Short mmCIF file of C-alpha atoms in Angstrom, two decimals:
data_model
loop_
_atom_site.label_atom_id
_atom_site.label_comp_id
_atom_site.label_asym_id
_atom_site.label_seq_id
_atom_site.Cartn_x
_atom_site.Cartn_y
_atom_site.Cartn_z
CA MET A 1 1.01 -0.76 25.49
CA ARG A 2 -2.70 0.00 25.77
CA ASP A 3 -5.59 -2.35 25.06
CA PRO A 4 -6.99 -1.85 21.54
CA ARG A 5 -10.09 0.37 21.62
CA LYS A 6 -13.13 0.29 19.34
CA GLU A 7 -15.54 3.09 18.49
CA ASP A 8 -18.30 3.70 15.95
CA PHE A 9 -17.25 5.41 12.74
CA GLY A 10 -20.60 5.60 10.98
CA LYS A 11 -22.67 3.43 8.66
CA LEU A 12 -22.69 2.69 4.95
CA GLU A 13 -25.79 3.41 2.88
CA ASP A 14 -26.97 -0.18 3.32
CA GLY A 15 -26.78 0.19 7.09
CA THR A 16 -23.54 -1.73 7.60
CA ALA A 17 -21.73 -0.41 10.67
CA VAL A 18 -18.11 0.68 10.38
CA ASP A 19 -15.80 0.68 13.39
CA ARG A 20 -12.57 2.50 14.13
CA TRP A 21 -9.92 0.73 16.21
CA THR A 22 -7.05 2.43 18.03
CA VAL A 23 -3.87 0.55 18.94
CA GLU A 24 -0.89 2.00 20.84
CA ASN A 25 2.52 0.48 21.53
CA GLY A 26 6.17 1.53 21.53
CA GLY A 27 5.30 5.23 21.32
CA VAL A 28 3.26 4.74 18.12
CA LEU A 29 -0.51 5.09 17.70
CA LEU A 30 -2.42 3.35 14.90
CA ARG A 31 -6.04 3.93 13.89
CA VAL A 32 -7.70 1.40 11.57
CA LEU A 33 -11.18 1.33 10.01
CA SER A 34 -13.09 -1.89 9.40
CA TYR A 35 -14.04 -0.30 6.06
CA GLY A 36 -11.27 -1.27 3.67
CA GLY A 37 -8.92 -2.26 6.49
CA THR A 38 -7.96 1.39 6.21
CA VAL A 39 -5.03 2.89 8.12
CA GLN A 40 -6.68 6.20 9.00
CA ALA A 41 -3.86 7.49 11.18
CA LEU A 42 -0.33 6.51 12.17
CA GLU A 43 1.17 8.78 14.82
CA VAL A 44 4.93 8.62 15.41
CA PRO A 45 7.31 10.93 17.33
CA ASP A 46 9.75 13.40 15.79
CA ARG A 47 13.27 14.19 17.05
CA ARG A 48 11.73 16.26 19.87
CA GLY A 49 9.43 13.43 20.90
CA GLU A 50 6.35 15.18 19.53
CA ARG A 51 3.92 12.81 17.88
CA ALA A 52 2.14 13.59 14.59
CA ASN A 53 -0.02 11.66 12.17
CA ILE A 54 2.11 10.73 9.14
CA ALA A 55 -0.68 8.98 7.16
CA LEU A 56 -2.98 10.88 4.80
CA GLY A 57 -6.68 10.22 5.27
CA PHE A 58 -10.13 11.57 6.04
CA GLY A 59 -11.96 12.39 9.23
CA ASP A 60 -15.29 10.90 8.17
CA LEU A 61 -16.60 7.73 6.52
CA GLY A 62 -18.47 9.53 3.76
CA SER A 63 -15.26 10.93 2.30
CA TYR A 64 -13.68 7.47 2.14
CA VAL A 65 -16.73 6.08 0.35
CA ALA A 66 -17.09 8.99 -2.07
CA ALA A 67 -13.61 9.97 -3.09
CA SER A 68 -10.72 8.12 -1.50
CA PRO A 69 -7.68 7.53 -3.75
CA TYR A 70 -7.02 4.36 -1.71
CA PHE A 71 -5.82 6.30 1.36
CA GLY A 72 -4.47 3.69 3.81
CA ALA A 73 -6.47 0.86 2.26
CA LEU A 74 -5.91 -2.87 2.03
CA ILE A 75 -5.60 -3.65 -1.67
CA GLY A 76 -6.73 -6.83 -3.42
CA ARG A 77 -7.48 -9.17 -4.95
CA TYR A 78 -4.75 -7.85 -7.23
CA GLY A 79 -2.72 -4.81 -6.21
CA ASN A 80 -1.71 -2.51 -9.06
CA ARG A 81 -2.75 -2.85 -12.71
CA VAL A 82 -3.92 -5.72 -14.89
CA ALA A 83 -3.74 -4.82 -18.59
CA ASN A 84 -7.10 -4.41 -20.33
CA GLY A 85 -8.83 -6.03 -17.36
CA ARG A 86 -8.05 -9.51 -18.68
CA PHE A 87 -5.86 -12.49 -17.94
CA THR A 88 -5.74 -16.19 -18.79
CA LEU A 89 -5.14 -18.88 -16.18
CA ASP A 90 -4.94 -22.60 -17.02
CA GLY A 91 -6.51 -21.92 -20.42
CA THR A 92 -9.51 -20.00 -19.06
CA ASP A 93 -9.97 -16.31 -19.83
CA TYR A 94 -11.09 -13.98 -17.02
CA VAL A 95 -12.53 -10.49 -17.45
CA LEU A 96 -12.16 -7.89 -14.69
CA PRO A 97 -13.85 -4.52 -14.18
CA VAL A 98 -11.94 -1.73 -15.91
CA ASN A 99 -11.48 1.30 -13.66
CA ASP A 100 -8.20 2.94 -14.75
CA GLY A 101 -8.34 3.85 -18.41
CA PRO A 102 -8.31 0.52 -20.26
CA ASN A 103 -6.98 -1.37 -17.23
CA SER A 104 -8.17 -2.89 -13.98
CA LEU A 105 -6.55 -1.24 -10.95
CA HIS A 106 -6.28 -2.42 -7.32
CA GLY A 107 -8.88 -5.17 -7.55
CA GLY A 108 -11.50 -3.41 -9.66
CA LYS A 109 -14.46 -1.14 -8.95
CA LYS A 110 -15.21 -2.72 -5.58
CA GLY A 111 -11.93 -4.16 -4.41
CA PHE A 112 -10.90 -5.07 -0.88
CA ASP A 113 -10.52 -1.36 -0.11
CA LYS A 114 -14.33 -0.97 -0.33
CA ARG A 115 -15.30 -4.03 1.72
CA VAL A 116 -16.01 -4.17 5.44
CA TRP A 117 -13.62 -6.51 7.24
CA ARG A 118 -14.13 -8.41 10.48
CA VAL A 119 -11.69 -7.05 13.07
CA GLU A 120 -10.53 -8.69 16.29
CA PRO A 121 -7.91 -7.27 18.67
CA PHE A 122 -4.99 -9.35 19.96
CA GLN A 123 -2.07 -9.14 22.34
CA GLN A 124 0.91 -11.43 21.95
CA GLY A 125 3.77 -10.97 24.39
CA ASP A 126 4.85 -7.33 24.18
CA ALA A 127 3.10 -6.80 20.82
CA CYS A 128 -0.52 -5.94 20.13
CA GLY A 129 -2.66 -5.39 17.10
CA LEU A 130 -5.68 -6.27 15.00
CA THR A 131 -6.60 -9.35 12.96
CA LEU A 132 -8.73 -8.57 9.91
CA THR A 133 -10.56 -11.35 8.08
CA ARG A 134 -13.03 -11.74 5.24
CA THR A 135 -13.94 -14.19 2.52
CA SER A 136 -13.76 -13.04 -1.09
CA GLU A 137 -16.35 -15.05 -2.97
CA SER A 138 -15.53 -16.79 -6.24
CA GLY A 139 -16.27 -14.38 -9.07
CA GLU A 140 -15.91 -11.26 -6.91
CA GLU A 141 -14.74 -8.54 -9.31
CA GLY A 142 -14.20 -11.28 -11.90
CA TYR A 143 -11.55 -13.27 -10.01
CA PRO A 144 -11.85 -17.06 -9.75
CA GLY A 145 -11.78 -19.04 -6.53
CA GLU A 146 -13.16 -18.37 -3.08
CA LEU A 147 -10.36 -16.68 -1.15
CA ALA A 148 -10.12 -16.86 2.64
CA LEU A 149 -8.18 -13.84 3.88
CA ARG A 150 -6.39 -12.86 7.07
CA VAL A 151 -4.34 -9.72 7.62
CA ASP A 152 -2.61 -8.90 10.92
CA TYR A 153 -1.74 -5.30 11.75
CA THR A 154 0.80 -5.41 14.60
CA LEU A 155 2.54 -2.73 16.66
CA THR A 156 5.66 -4.07 18.36
CA ALA A 157 7.23 -2.87 21.60
CA ARG A 158 9.74 -0.95 19.44
CA GLY A 159 6.93 0.86 17.66
CA GLU A 160 7.28 -1.10 14.42
CA PHE A 161 4.17 -1.39 12.25
CA ARG A 162 4.04 -4.89 10.82
CA VAL A 163 1.55 -6.19 8.24
CA ASP A 164 1.18 -9.95 7.71
CA TYR A 165 -1.03 -11.16 4.86
CA GLU A 166 -2.33 -14.72 4.47
CA ALA A 167 -4.75 -16.24 1.95
CA ALA A 168 -5.98 -19.63 0.77
CA THR A 169 -8.15 -20.52 -2.22
CA ASP A 170 -10.42 -23.36 -3.32
CA ALA A 171 -9.60 -22.87 -7.02
CA PRO A 172 -6.63 -21.53 -9.01
CA THR A 173 -6.51 -17.74 -8.86
CA VAL A 174 -4.10 -14.80 -8.78
CA VAL A 175 -3.34 -12.81 -5.63
CA ASN A 176 -1.27 -9.69 -4.99
CA LEU A 177 -2.04 -7.96 -1.69
CA THR A 178 -0.64 -4.69 -0.41
CA ASN A 179 -1.42 -1.62 1.67
CA HIS A 180 -1.81 1.82 0.11
CA THR A 181 -0.93 4.22 2.93
CA TYR A 182 0.16 7.65 1.74
CA PHE A 183 2.96 8.90 3.99
CA ASN A 184 4.23 12.35 4.88
CA LEU A 185 6.87 12.07 7.60
CA ALA A 186 6.50 15.77 8.44
CA GLY A 187 2.83 15.13 9.25
CA GLU A 188 -0.19 14.90 7.00
CA GLY A 189 -1.34 18.28 5.74
CA SER A 190 2.10 19.82 6.26
CA GLY A 191 2.92 20.36 2.57
CA ASP A 192 4.79 18.37 -0.05
CA VAL A 193 7.19 15.49 0.48
CA TYR A 194 9.67 16.47 -2.23
CA GLY A 195 12.39 17.17 0.34
CA HIS A 196 12.10 13.72 1.94
CA LEU A 197 15.25 11.65 1.35
CA LEU A 198 14.43 8.29 -0.23
CA GLU A 199 16.61 5.21 -0.72
CA ILE A 200 15.37 2.10 -2.55
CA ALA A 201 17.56 -1.01 -2.74
CA ALA A 202 16.76 -1.63 -6.40
CA SER A 203 19.09 -1.67 -9.40
CA CYS A 204 16.20 -2.06 -11.87
CA TYR A 205 12.61 -0.99 -12.35
CA THR A 206 9.83 -2.04 -14.73
CA PRO A 207 9.30 0.69 -17.38
CA VAL A 208 5.74 1.24 -18.54
CA GLY A 209 3.75 2.32 -21.57
CA GLU A 210 1.39 5.26 -21.68
CA THR A 211 -1.35 3.48 -19.68
CA LEU A 212 1.24 2.53 -17.00
CA ILE A 213 1.33 -1.18 -17.86
CA PRO A 214 4.87 -2.63 -17.71
CA THR A 215 6.48 -3.36 -21.06
CA GLY A 216 7.79 -6.66 -19.69
CA LYS A 217 11.39 -5.50 -19.70
CA LEU A 218 13.60 -4.53 -16.78
CA ALA A 219 15.55 -1.29 -17.03
CA GLY A 220 18.62 -0.31 -15.04
CA VAL A 221 18.28 2.75 -12.82
CA GLU A 222 21.93 3.84 -12.88
CA GLY A 223 22.40 7.55 -13.44
CA GLY A 224 18.75 8.32 -14.15
CA PRO A 225 15.75 9.70 -12.27
CA PHE A 226 14.88 6.19 -10.99
CA ASP A 227 18.22 5.74 -9.25
CA PHE A 228 17.45 5.79 -5.52
CA ARG A 229 20.22 3.38 -4.53
CA LEU A 230 21.76 6.26 -2.62
CA ALA A 231 19.33 8.48 -0.74
CA LYS A 232 18.18 11.59 -2.60
CA PRO A 233 15.19 13.95 -2.34
CA ILE A 234 12.00 12.52 -3.83
CA GLY A 235 11.57 15.70 -5.83
CA GLU A 236 15.15 16.00 -7.11
CA ASP A 237 14.44 14.56 -10.57
CA LEU A 238 10.65 14.91 -10.77
CA ARG A 239 10.88 17.59 -13.43
CA VAL A 240 13.44 15.84 -15.59
CA ALA A 241 12.12 15.44 -19.14
CA ASP A 242 11.98 11.66 -18.95
CA GLN A 243 9.23 9.82 -20.86
CA GLN A 244 8.57 7.50 -17.93
CA LEU A 245 7.91 10.44 -15.61
CA LEU A 246 5.68 12.01 -18.24
CA TYR A 247 3.61 8.84 -18.47
CA GLY A 248 3.11 8.76 -14.69
CA LEU A 249 2.95 12.54 -14.07
CA GLY A 250 5.79 11.70 -11.70
CA TYR A 251 6.72 8.43 -10.06
CA ASP A 252 4.13 5.67 -10.38
CA HIS A 253 6.49 2.77 -11.03
CA ASN A 254 7.46 -0.65 -9.71
CA PHE A 255 11.03 -1.05 -8.47
CA VAL A 256 12.62 -4.50 -8.71
CA LEU A 257 14.18 -5.06 -5.32
CA ASP A 258 17.71 -6.46 -5.42
CA LYS A 259 16.88 -8.95 -2.67
CA GLY A 260 14.09 -10.64 -4.68
CA THR A 261 11.34 -12.63 -2.96
CA THR A 262 12.48 -13.71 0.50
CA PRO A 263 10.96 -15.99 3.18
CA ASP A 264 11.50 -13.33 5.86
CA PRO A 265 11.30 -9.53 5.57
CA GLU A 266 14.54 -7.97 4.34
CA HIS A 267 15.49 -4.31 3.97
CA ALA A 268 14.06 -2.59 0.91
CA VAL A 269 13.48 1.13 1.53
CA ALA A 270 14.61 3.95 3.80
CA VAL A 271 12.99 7.41 4.01
CA SER A 272 13.79 10.40 6.19
CA ASP A 273 12.42 13.90 6.66
CA PRO A 274 15.18 16.43 7.39
CA ARG A 275 12.71 18.91 8.96
CA THR A 276 11.34 16.69 11.74
CA GLY A 277 14.04 14.02 11.85
CA ARG A 278 11.49 11.22 11.40
CA THR A 279 12.76 8.14 9.59
CA MET A 280 11.06 5.05 8.22
CA ARG A 281 12.69 1.82 7.11
CA ILE A 282 10.70 -0.80 5.23
CA ALA A 283 11.54 -4.50 5.16
CA THR A 284 9.46 -6.93 3.13
CA THR A 285 9.25 -10.43 1.74
CA GLU A 286 8.01 -9.04 -1.59
CA PRO A 287 10.15 -8.71 -4.75
CA GLY A 288 8.91 -5.25 -5.69
CA VAL A 289 7.74 -1.90 -4.38
CA GLN A 290 5.62 0.68 -6.19
CA LEU A 291 6.70 4.26 -5.62
CA TYR A 292 3.84 6.71 -6.10
CA SER A 293 4.62 10.39 -5.59
CA GLY A 294 1.05 11.60 -5.03
CA ASN A 295 0.74 12.84 -8.60
CA GLN A 296 -3.08 12.85 -8.74
CA LEU A 297 -3.66 14.82 -5.54
CA ASP A 298 -5.18 17.99 -6.97
CA GLY A 299 -6.45 20.11 -4.08
CA SER A 300 -9.98 18.67 -4.20
CA LEU A 301 -9.61 16.58 -1.02
CA ALA A 302 -9.31 17.81 2.57
CA GLY A 303 -7.60 15.52 5.08
CA THR A 304 -7.98 14.69 8.75
CA SER A 305 -6.23 17.92 9.81
CA GLY A 306 -8.52 20.03 7.63
CA ALA A 307 -5.70 20.86 5.23
CA VAL A 308 -6.18 20.39 1.49
CA TYR A 309 -4.02 17.76 -0.20
CA ARG A 310 -2.18 18.97 -3.28
CA GLN A 311 0.15 17.22 -5.70
CA GLY A 312 3.09 15.66 -3.90
CA ASP A 313 1.66 16.05 -0.40
CA GLY A 314 2.17 12.33 0.24
CA PHE A 315 3.94 9.31 -1.19
CA ALA A 316 3.07 5.61 -1.24
CA LEU A 317 5.46 2.65 -1.13
CA GLU A 318 3.37 -0.41 -1.98
CA THR A 319 5.30 -3.62 -1.40
CA GLN A 320 4.11 -6.11 -4.01
CA HIS A 321 4.63 -8.55 -6.81
CA PHE A 322 4.91 -6.74 -10.13
CA PRO A 323 2.02 -5.05 -11.97
CA ASP A 324 0.30 -7.13 -14.67
CA SER A 325 2.12 -10.31 -13.65
CA PRO A 326 -0.83 -12.53 -14.74
CA ASN A 327 -0.07 -11.39 -18.31
CA GLN A 328 3.73 -11.30 -17.95
CA PRO A 329 5.16 -14.84 -17.73
CA ALA A 330 8.69 -13.52 -17.15
CA PHE A 331 7.61 -11.78 -13.93
CA PRO A 332 7.44 -13.61 -10.57
CA SER A 333 4.22 -15.61 -10.49
CA THR A 334 1.16 -14.43 -8.56
CA VAL A 335 -0.79 -17.67 -9.09
CA LEU A 336 -2.23 -19.30 -5.96
CA ARG A 337 -3.57 -22.86 -6.10
CA PRO A 338 -5.65 -24.97 -3.72
CA GLY A 339 -3.51 -26.43 -0.94
CA GLU A 340 -1.07 -23.51 -1.06
CA THR A 341 -1.01 -20.58 1.35
CA TYR A 342 -0.25 -17.05 0.20
CA ARG A 343 1.94 -15.26 2.73
CA SER A 344 3.50 -11.81 2.63
CA THR A 345 4.98 -9.58 5.32
CA THR A 346 6.03 -5.93 5.39
CA VAL A 347 7.51 -4.12 8.41
CA HIS A 348 7.72 -0.34 8.86
CA ALA A 349 10.30 0.68 11.46
CA PHE A 350 10.26 4.30 12.67
CA GLY A 351 13.03 6.34 14.23
CA THR A 352 14.64 9.77 14.29
CA HIS A 353 17.95 11.36 13.45
#
């Protein structure tokens, strides 16, 4: 374990300084930006003990500001999509910025991914990490209630990457926080992830319409392209003529985890890369996980290694409550009220085979 280290990472146009923090523990190295709480790099060893960065990202601040598709970012106030940028809470209608066709995506035009967070390092026993805090003012991006936020990024002695989210509000609001790291277990810039073996402990998913808003129904995965209950390559069924895959240009769907919402993190996902032997297991308290297969990466962005990112060069697994829950009463509630505390935890455990 090494003490967390801070360095300058540039300034925003308004002069706000952005820092980059580096944390190391258990053979894993984590780099985090104060801008967006962004995971810029996550270096883990392969079966030969050689470490590589498995998180897609940029080498400079300007690229994050200008063109980032949420690489590594903290997402809020509402992760994923809200239909038509509108919802009603306690009889009051709220209008959100629309930034994804007709819908509001990942908190709007200036969500938590585009805010500068306060960052403080910590050490606790044999673990170390970073505490990120900020206050989201009432009305920010259309959401009600002042929201006090804390997110802990922890590296354990076993090299686990743990994310703990906490929030409290002074007025009824909706909250759905997640992290949007794009992974490539072979190393960012190494090509596509279609050969990665993926297992998701989910018997159902939430099918969507053409703008990727859930229909409100749950669909069984058995026998179809969304069946990841037994590990299979991410790319195995990507070219199946399935309407859901056509809507998303691949996978961009919420899986309903069999475990449901749990007080402590429970197993949800396992991924492995046969080439390098790297593995990742994800446990979470959340009831869902969004699988995104990097469908919009189009060769216009160059990453930290200098390589260009093309379609399928990374995947995201966003642990979450379901998309559009504020408009879907049958989905698990994302309402947070004064006196309550929002808590969510996701743990990424790395290994080799």
